[in-house]
Coordinates of C-alpha atoms in Angstrom, one line a residue:
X1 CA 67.5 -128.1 -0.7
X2 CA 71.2 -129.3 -0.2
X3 CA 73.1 -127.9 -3.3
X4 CA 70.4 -124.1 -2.7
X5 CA 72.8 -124.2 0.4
X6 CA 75.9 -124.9 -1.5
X7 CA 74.5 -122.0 -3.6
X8 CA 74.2 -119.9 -0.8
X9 CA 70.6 -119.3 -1.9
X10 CA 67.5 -118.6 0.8
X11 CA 64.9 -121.2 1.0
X12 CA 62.6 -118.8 -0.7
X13 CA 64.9 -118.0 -3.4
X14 CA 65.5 -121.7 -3.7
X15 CA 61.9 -122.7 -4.1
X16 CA 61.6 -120.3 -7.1
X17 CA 64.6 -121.4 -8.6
X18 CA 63.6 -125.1 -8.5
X19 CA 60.2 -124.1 -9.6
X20 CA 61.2 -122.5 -12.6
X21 CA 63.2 -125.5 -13.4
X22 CA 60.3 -127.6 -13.3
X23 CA 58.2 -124.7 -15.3
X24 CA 60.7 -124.7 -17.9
X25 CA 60.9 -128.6 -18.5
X26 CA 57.3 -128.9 -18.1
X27 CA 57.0 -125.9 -21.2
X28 CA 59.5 -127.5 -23.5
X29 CA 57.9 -130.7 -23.4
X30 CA 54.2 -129.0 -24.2
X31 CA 55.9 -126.4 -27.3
X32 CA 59.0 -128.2 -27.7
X33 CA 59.5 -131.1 -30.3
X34 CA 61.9 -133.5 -30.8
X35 CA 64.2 -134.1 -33.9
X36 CA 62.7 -137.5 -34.8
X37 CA 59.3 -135.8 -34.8
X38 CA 60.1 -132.7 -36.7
X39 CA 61.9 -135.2 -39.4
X40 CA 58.0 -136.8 -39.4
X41 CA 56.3 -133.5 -39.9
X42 CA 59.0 -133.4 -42.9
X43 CA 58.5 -136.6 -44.3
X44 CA 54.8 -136.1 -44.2
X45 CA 54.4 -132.7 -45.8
X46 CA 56.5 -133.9 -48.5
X47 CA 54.5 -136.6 -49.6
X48 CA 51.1 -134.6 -49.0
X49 CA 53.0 -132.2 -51.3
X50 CA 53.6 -134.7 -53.5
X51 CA 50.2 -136.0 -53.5
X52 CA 48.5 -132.2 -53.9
X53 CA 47.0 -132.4 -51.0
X54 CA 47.9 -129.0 -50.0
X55 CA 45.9 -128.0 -46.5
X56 CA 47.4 -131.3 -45.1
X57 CA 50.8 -130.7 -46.2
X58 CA 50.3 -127.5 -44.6
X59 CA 48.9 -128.2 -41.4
X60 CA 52.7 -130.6 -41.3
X61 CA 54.5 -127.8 -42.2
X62 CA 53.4 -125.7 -39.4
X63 CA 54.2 -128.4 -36.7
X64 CA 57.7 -128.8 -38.1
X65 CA 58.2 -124.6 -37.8
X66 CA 56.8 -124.7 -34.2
X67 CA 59.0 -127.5 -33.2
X68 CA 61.6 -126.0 -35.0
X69 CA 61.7 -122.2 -35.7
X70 CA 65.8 -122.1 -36.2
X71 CA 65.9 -124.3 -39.5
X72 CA 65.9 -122.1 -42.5
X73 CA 64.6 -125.8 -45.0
X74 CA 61.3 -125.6 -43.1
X75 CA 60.4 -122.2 -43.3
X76 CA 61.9 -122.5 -47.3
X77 CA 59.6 -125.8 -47.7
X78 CA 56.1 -123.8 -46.0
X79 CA 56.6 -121.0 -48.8
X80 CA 56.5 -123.5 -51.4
X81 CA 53.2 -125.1 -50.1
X82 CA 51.7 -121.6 -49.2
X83 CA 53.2 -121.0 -53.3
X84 CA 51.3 -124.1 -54.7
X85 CA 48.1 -122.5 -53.1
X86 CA 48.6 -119.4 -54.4
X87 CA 49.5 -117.6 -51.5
X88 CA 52.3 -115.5 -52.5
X89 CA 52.0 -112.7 -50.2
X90 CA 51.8 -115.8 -47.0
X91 CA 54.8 -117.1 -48.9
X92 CA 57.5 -113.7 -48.7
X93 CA 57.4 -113.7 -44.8
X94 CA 58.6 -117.0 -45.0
X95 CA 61.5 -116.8 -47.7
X96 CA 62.7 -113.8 -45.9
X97 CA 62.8 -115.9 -42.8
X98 CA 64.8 -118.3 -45.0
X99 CA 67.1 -116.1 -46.2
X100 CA 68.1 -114.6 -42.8
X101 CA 68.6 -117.4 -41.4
X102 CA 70.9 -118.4 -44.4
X103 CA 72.1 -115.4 -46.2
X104 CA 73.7 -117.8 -49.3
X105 CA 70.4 -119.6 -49.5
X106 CA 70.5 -118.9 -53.4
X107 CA 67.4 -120.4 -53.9
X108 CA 64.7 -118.5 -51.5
X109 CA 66.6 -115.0 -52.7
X110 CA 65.9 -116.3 -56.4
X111 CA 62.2 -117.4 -55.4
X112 CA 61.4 -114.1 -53.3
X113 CA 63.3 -112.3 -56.4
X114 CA 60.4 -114.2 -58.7
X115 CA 57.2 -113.0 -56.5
X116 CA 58.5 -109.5 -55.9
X117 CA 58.8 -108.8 -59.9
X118 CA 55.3 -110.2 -59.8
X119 CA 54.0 -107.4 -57.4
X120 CA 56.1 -104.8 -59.9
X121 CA 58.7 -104.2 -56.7
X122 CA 61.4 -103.6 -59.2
X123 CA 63.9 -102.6 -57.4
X124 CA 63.4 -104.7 -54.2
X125 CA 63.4 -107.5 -57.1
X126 CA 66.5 -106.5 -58.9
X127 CA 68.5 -106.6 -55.2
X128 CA 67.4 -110.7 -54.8
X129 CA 68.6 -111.2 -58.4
X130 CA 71.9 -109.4 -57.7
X131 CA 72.7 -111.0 -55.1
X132 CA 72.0 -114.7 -56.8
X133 CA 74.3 -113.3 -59.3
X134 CA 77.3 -111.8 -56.7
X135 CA 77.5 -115.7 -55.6
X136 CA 76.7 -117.4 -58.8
X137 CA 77.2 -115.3 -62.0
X138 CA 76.1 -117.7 -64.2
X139 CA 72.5 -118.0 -63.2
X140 CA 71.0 -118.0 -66.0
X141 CA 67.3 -117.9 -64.4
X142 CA 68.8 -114.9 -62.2
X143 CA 70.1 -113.0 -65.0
X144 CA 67.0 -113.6 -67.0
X145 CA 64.5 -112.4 -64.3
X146 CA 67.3 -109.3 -63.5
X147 CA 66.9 -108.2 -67.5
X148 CA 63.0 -108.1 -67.0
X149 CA 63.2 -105.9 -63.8
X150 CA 64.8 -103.6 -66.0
X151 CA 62.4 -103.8 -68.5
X152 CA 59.9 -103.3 -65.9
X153 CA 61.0 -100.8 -64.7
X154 CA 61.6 -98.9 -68.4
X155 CA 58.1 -99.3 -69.4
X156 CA 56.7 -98.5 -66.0
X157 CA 58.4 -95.2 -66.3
X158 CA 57.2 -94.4 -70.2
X159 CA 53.7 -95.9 -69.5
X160 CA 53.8 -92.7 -66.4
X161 CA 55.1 -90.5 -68.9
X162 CA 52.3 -91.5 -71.9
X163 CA 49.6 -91.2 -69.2
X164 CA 50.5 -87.6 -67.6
X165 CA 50.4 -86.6 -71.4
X166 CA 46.7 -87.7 -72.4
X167 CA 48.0 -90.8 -74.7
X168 CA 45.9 -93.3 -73.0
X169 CA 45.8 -95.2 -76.2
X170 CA 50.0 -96.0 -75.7
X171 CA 49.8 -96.0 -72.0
X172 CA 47.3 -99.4 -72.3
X173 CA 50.0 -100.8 -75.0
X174 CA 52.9 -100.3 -72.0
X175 CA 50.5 -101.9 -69.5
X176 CA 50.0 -104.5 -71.9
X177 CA 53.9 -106.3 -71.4
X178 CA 53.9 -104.3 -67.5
X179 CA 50.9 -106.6 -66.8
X180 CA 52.4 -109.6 -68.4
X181 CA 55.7 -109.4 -66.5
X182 CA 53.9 -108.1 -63.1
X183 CA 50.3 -109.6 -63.2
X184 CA 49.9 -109.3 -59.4
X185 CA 50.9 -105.7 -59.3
X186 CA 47.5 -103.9 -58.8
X187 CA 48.9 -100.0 -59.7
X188 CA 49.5 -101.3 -63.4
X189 CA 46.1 -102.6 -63.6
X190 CA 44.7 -99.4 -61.9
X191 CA 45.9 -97.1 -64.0
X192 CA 45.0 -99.2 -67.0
X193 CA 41.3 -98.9 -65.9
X194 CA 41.4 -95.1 -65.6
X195 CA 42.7 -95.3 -69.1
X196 CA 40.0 -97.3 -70.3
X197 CA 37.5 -95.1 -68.1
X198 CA 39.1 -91.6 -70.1
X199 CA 38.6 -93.6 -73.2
X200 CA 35.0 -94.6 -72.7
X201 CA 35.3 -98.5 -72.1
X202 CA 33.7 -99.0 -68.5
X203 CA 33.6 -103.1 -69.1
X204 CA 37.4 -102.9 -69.8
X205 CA 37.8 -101.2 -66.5
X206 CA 36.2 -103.3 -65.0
X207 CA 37.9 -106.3 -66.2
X208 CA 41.5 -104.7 -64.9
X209 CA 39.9 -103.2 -61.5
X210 CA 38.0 -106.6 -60.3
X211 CA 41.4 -108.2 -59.1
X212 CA 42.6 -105.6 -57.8
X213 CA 40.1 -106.1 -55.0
X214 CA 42.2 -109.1 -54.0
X215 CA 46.0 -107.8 -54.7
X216 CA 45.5 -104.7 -52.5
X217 CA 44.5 -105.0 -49.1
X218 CA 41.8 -102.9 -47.5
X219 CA 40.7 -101.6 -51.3
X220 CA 38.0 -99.9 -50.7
X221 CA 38.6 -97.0 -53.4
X222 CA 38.4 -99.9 -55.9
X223 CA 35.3 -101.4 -54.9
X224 CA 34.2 -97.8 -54.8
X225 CA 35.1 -97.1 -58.4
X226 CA 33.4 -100.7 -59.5
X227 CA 30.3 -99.6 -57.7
X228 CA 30.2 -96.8 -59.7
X229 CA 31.3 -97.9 -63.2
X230 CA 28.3 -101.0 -62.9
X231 CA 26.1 -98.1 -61.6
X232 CA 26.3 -96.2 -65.0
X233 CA 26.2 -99.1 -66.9
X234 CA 22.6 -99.6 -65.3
X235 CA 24.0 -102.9 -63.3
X236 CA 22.6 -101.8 -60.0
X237 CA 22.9 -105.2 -58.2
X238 CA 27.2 -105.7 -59.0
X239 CA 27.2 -101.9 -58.1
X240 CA 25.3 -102.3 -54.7
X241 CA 27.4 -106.1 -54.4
X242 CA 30.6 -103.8 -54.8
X243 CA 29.6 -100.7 -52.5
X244 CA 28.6 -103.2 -49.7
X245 CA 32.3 -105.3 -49.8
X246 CA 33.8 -101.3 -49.4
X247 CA 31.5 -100.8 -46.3
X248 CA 32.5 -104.3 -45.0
X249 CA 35.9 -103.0 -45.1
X250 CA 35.1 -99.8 -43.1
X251 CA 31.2 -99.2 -42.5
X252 CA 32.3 -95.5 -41.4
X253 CA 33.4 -94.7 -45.0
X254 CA 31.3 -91.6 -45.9
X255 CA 32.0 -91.8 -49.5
X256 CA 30.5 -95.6 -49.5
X257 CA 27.9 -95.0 -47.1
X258 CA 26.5 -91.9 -49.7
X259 CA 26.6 -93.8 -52.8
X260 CA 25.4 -96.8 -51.1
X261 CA 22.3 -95.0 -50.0
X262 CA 22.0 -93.8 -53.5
X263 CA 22.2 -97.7 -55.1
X264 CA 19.7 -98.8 -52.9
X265 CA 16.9 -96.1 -53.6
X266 CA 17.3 -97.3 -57.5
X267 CA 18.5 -100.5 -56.9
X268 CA 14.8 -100.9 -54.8
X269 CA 12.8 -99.2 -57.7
X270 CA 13.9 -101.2 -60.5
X271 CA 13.8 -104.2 -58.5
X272 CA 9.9 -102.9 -57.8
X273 CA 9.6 -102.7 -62.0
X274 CA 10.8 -106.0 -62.7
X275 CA 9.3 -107.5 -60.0
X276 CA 5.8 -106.3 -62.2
X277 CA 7.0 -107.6 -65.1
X278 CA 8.4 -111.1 -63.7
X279 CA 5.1 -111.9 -62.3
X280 CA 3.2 -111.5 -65.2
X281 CA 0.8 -108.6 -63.7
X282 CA 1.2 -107.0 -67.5
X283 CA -2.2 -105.0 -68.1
X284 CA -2.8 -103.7 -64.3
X285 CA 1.2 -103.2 -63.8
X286 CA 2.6 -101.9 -66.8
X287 CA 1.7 -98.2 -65.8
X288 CA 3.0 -98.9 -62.2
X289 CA 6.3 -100.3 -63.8
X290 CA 6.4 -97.2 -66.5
X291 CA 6.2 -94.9 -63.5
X292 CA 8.8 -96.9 -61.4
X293 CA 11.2 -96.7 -64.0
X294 CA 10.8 -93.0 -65.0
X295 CA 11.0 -92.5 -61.7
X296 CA 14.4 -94.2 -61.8
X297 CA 15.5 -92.2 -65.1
X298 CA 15.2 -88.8 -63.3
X299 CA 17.6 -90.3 -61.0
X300 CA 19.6 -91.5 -63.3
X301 CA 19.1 -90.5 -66.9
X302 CA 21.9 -92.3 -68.7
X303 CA 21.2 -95.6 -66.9
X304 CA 20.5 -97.9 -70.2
X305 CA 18.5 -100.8 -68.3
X306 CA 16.4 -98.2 -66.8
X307 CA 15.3 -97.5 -70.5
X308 CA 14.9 -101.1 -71.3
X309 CA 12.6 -102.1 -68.5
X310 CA 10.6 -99.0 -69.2
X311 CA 10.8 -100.1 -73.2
X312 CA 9.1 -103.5 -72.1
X313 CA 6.6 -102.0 -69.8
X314 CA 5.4 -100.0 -72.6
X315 CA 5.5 -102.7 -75.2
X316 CA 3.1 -104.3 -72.4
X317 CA 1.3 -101.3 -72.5
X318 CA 1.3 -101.5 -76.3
X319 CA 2.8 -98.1 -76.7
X320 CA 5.0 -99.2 -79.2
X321 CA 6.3 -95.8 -80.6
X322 CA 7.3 -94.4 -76.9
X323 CA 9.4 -98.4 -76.4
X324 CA 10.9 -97.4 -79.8
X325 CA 12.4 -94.1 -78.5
X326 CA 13.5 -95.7 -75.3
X327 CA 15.0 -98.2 -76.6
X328 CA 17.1 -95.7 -78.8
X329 CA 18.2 -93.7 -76.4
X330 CA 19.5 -96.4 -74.5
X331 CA 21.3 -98.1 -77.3
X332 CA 23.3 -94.4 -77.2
X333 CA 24.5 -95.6 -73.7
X334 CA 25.2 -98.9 -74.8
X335 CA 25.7 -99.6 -77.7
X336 CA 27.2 -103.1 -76.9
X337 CA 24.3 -104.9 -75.6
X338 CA 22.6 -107.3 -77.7
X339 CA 19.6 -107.4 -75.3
X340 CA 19.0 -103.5 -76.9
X341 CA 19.8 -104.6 -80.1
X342 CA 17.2 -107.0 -80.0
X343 CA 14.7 -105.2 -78.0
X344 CA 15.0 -101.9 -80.3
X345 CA 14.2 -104.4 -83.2
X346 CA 11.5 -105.9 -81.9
X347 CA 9.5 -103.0 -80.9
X348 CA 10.4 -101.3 -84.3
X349 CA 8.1 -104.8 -85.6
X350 CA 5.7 -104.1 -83.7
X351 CA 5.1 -100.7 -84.3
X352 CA 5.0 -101.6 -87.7
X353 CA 2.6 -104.6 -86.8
X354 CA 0.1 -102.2 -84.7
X355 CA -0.3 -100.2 -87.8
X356 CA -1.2 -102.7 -89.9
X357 CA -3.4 -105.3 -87.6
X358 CA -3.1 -105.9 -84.0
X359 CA -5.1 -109.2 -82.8
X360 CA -5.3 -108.2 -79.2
X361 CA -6.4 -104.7 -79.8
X362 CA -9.3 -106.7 -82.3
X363 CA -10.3 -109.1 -79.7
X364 CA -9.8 -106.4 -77.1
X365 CA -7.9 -108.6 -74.4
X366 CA -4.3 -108.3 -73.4
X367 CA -0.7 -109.3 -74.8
X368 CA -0.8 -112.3 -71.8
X369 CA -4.3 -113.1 -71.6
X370 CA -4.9 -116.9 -72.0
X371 CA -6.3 -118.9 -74.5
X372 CA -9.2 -119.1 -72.3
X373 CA -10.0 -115.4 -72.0
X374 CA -8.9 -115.6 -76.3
X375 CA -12.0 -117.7 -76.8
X376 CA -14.3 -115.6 -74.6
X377 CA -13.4 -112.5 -76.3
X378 CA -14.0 -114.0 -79.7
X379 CA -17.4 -116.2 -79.0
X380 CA -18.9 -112.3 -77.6
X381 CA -17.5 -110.5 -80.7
X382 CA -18.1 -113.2 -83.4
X383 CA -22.0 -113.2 -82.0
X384 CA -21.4 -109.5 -82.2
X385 CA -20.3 -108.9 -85.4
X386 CA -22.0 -111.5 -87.5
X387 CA -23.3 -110.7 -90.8
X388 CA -26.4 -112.2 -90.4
X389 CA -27.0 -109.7 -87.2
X390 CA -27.1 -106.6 -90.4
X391 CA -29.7 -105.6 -92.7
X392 CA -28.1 -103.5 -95.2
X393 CA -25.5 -104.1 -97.9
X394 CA -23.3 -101.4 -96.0
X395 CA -23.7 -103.2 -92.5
X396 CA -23.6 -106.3 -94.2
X397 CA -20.0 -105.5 -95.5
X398 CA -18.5 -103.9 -92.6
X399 CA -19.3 -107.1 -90.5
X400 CA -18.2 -109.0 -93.0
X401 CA -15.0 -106.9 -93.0
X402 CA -14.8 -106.9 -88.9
X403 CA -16.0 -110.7 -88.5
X404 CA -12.8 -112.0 -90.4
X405 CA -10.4 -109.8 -88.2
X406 CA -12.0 -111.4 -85.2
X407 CA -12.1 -114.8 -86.9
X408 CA -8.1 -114.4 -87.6
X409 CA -6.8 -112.9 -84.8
X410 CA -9.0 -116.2 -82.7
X411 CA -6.9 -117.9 -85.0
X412 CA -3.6 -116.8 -84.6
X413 CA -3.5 -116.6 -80.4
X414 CA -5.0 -119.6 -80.2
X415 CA -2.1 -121.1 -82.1
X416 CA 1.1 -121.3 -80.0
X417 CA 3.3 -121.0 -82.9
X418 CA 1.6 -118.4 -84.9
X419 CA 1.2 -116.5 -81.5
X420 CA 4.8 -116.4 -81.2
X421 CA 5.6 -114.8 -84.2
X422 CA 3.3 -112.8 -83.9
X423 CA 4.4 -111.2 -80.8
X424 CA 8.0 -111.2 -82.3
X425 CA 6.5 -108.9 -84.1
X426 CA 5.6 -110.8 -87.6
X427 CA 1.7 -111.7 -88.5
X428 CA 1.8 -115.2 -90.0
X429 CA -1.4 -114.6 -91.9
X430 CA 0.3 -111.4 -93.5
X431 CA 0.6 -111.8 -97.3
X432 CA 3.8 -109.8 -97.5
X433 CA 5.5 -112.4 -94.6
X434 CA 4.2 -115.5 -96.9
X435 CA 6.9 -116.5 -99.1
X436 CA 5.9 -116.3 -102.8
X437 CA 3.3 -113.6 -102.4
X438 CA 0.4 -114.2 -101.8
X439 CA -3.4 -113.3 -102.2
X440 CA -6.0 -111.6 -100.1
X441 CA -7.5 -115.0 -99.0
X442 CA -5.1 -115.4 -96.3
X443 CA -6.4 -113.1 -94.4
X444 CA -9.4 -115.9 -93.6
X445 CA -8.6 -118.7 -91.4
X446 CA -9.8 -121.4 -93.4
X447 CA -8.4 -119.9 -96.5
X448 CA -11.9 -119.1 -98.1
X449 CA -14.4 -116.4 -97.3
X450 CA -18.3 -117.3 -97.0
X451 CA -19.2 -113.9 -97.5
X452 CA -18.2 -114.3 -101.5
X453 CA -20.2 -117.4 -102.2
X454 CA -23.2 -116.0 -103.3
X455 CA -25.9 -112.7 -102.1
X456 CA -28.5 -115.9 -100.5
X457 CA -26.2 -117.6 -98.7
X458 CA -26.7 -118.4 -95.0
X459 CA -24.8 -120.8 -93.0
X460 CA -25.1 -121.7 -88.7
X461 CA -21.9 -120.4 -87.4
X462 CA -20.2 -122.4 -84.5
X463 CA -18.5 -120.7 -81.7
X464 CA -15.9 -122.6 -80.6

């Protein structure tokens, strides 16, 4: 209490004073650092650096700027770890600490010069590269990088210019070199998309809006506009994925909310129709799943995967002509999609197919019964339909004629292989498919017909 005397200071004024003392040691010791253990923070992040491991390296980093936050090297050395994670926007706070702390600190203005080209922040960009150049002229990295911002800037203006004009075609050739100069720079690749969108080429839009998701924060018109391109591309789980990140964002958005309750109702009903069809359910389901999805195409009638599954459900239904149309109309919406290409073609076989011979329609069971149910069918029909159930020559013949259909069409879905081409829409016992002709005894299983050998002939059939 002697030198609070000296001071002149009260005993209760001295107590505080002392106290605060103490506080103030006791403070530095828990945030403070000293020199020989920022040095180790250093040494360490260097060699994690070295070593990749980033997060460590990192974690060093840190502990040298707490101990620290006056040295313009650490903050210079974090932004080149946040840098080698590819964390440019983390990086900028701390070059700009760098460079304020060290105005002449050529080498964070030329690195914050590099990242804000980069983002397309032309002019901010240019000022970093002028300045390298005020204290060294011969830079030859700054002068390069201060010839590009004014390239940038040039065909940022004309690509502007081309797109307020209606040349969307020359605006994506500017983006092209904008985009390769300033990849992170999510206006180029925004307005690049709403060419692509003008010109008709969604998946190209698509492609240029997706990262802008991440180089813009709080996007939530982009995620908007994704939702909506996948939408009328018929891809209603990325358009629902989409709406929902725009809702996690803000999940007061109006816009969102309405189209999100508008991609659920359809994304619920298709996922109702292929649920049918996944499961196998073909006969009882396909007219649920045709009504689900027409349902679904009053909602949304240029929806090309909406056609498709209804296409499919009336293959199953073996209403080949109405899977034909559908699968045309959707091809109109796109005409990209192999999946159409191939489905269009393989119900344009089949039609062809059911109005020649159908083997399910002759054994009357469906296009996924198994070869169980196959062999039923046939041992009830081939009873049925023997010759030696008729009397006259007329009855005799149309048996005859009826008994082979059920004896090849037995023989074809009990077959895996000649099943499958037959429901590709090719019938293997079809002398036009044979290669080098053929004659009308392939239409019998066993390549001869009984019926032909002779007026007395009478054989025990087996039904197997």
């Amino acid at each position: 209490m002697e030198p609070c005397r000296r001071a002149g200071l009260s005993g209760v004024l001295c107590s505080l004073s002392l106290l605060c003392v103490i506080l103030d040691i006791q403070l530095d010791g828990v945030f403070g650092a000293t020199q020989a253990e920022i040095e180790h923070h250093l040494e360490m992040g260097r060699k994690l650096l070295a070593a990749g491991q980033l997060a460590e390296a990192l974690s060093h980093y840190h502990s040298a700027v707490e101990g620290d936050s006056k040295n313009y090297l650490t903050f210079y050395k974090r932004a080149a770890v946040f840098l080698a994670m590819g964390k440019s926007k983390s990086a900028l706070p701390d070059l700009t600490k760098a460079i304020q702390l060290k105005p002449d600190f050529l080498a964070a203005r030329l690195q914050r010069g590099n990242i804000l080209l980069k983002q397309g922040s032309t002019q901010e960009a240019r000022e970093d590269f002028e300045a390298v150049l005020q204290r060294s002229s011969d830079n030859e990295e700054a002068q390069n990088q201060l010839m590009k911002a004014n390239e940038l800037e040039e065909l940022q203006e004309e690509a502007q210019a081309a797109y307020h004009q209606g040349d969307y075609s020359t605006t994506i050739a500017l983006l092209e070199r904008v985009i390769e100069i300033s990849p992170w720079d999510p206006e180029s690749r925004e307005l690049r998309a709403e060419c692509y969108i003008r010109m008709g080429d969604p998946q190209k839009a698509i492609q240029d809006l997706t990262p802008t998701t991440r180089l813009r924060n709080d996007n939530r018109a982009a995620f908007l506009k994704l939702s909506k391109l996948h939408y009328s591309l018929g891809d209603h789980h990325e358009s629902l994925n989409n709406v929902r990140e725009c809702l996690k964002l803000d999940q007061d958005d109006k816009e969102c909310f309405s189209h999100y309750k508008q991609v659920k109702k359809l994304s619920k009903q298709l996922d109702s129709a292929e649920e049918l069809i996944e499961e196998g359910r073909w006969i009882k389901s396909a007219p649920e799943a045709i009504d689900v999805c027409s349902e679904a195409h009053q909602r949304d009638p240029r929806n090309a995967n909406v056609l498709r599954d209804r296409a499919e459900a009336y293959i199953l239904n073996q209403d080949y002509e109405k899977a034909v149309e559908d699968y045309q109309e959707a091809r109109e919406f796109d005409g990209d999609s192999n999946d159409i290409k191939e489905g269009l073609d393989r119900a344009q076989r089949l039609l062809k197919q059911s109005r020649k011979r159908d083997y399910y329609k002759i054994l009357g069971v469906s296009r996924n019964a198994n070869k169980q149910e196959i062999t039923k069918a046939y041992r009830k029909l081939a009873q049925q339909w023997h010759p030696d159930n008729f009397q006259s020559e007329a009855e005799k013949k149309e048996a005859e004629k009826k008994f082979i259909d059920i004896a090849s069409a037995k023989e074809v879905l009990t077959d895996p292989e000649m099943r499958q081409k037959f429901d590709a829409g090719e019938d293997p016992l079809d002398p036009e498919s044979q290669q080098g002709g053929g004659g009308g005894q392939q239409g019998w299983p066993f390549h001869f017909n009984p019926f032909e050998s002779g007026g007395s002939f009478h054989f025990k059939f087996q039904y197997n």
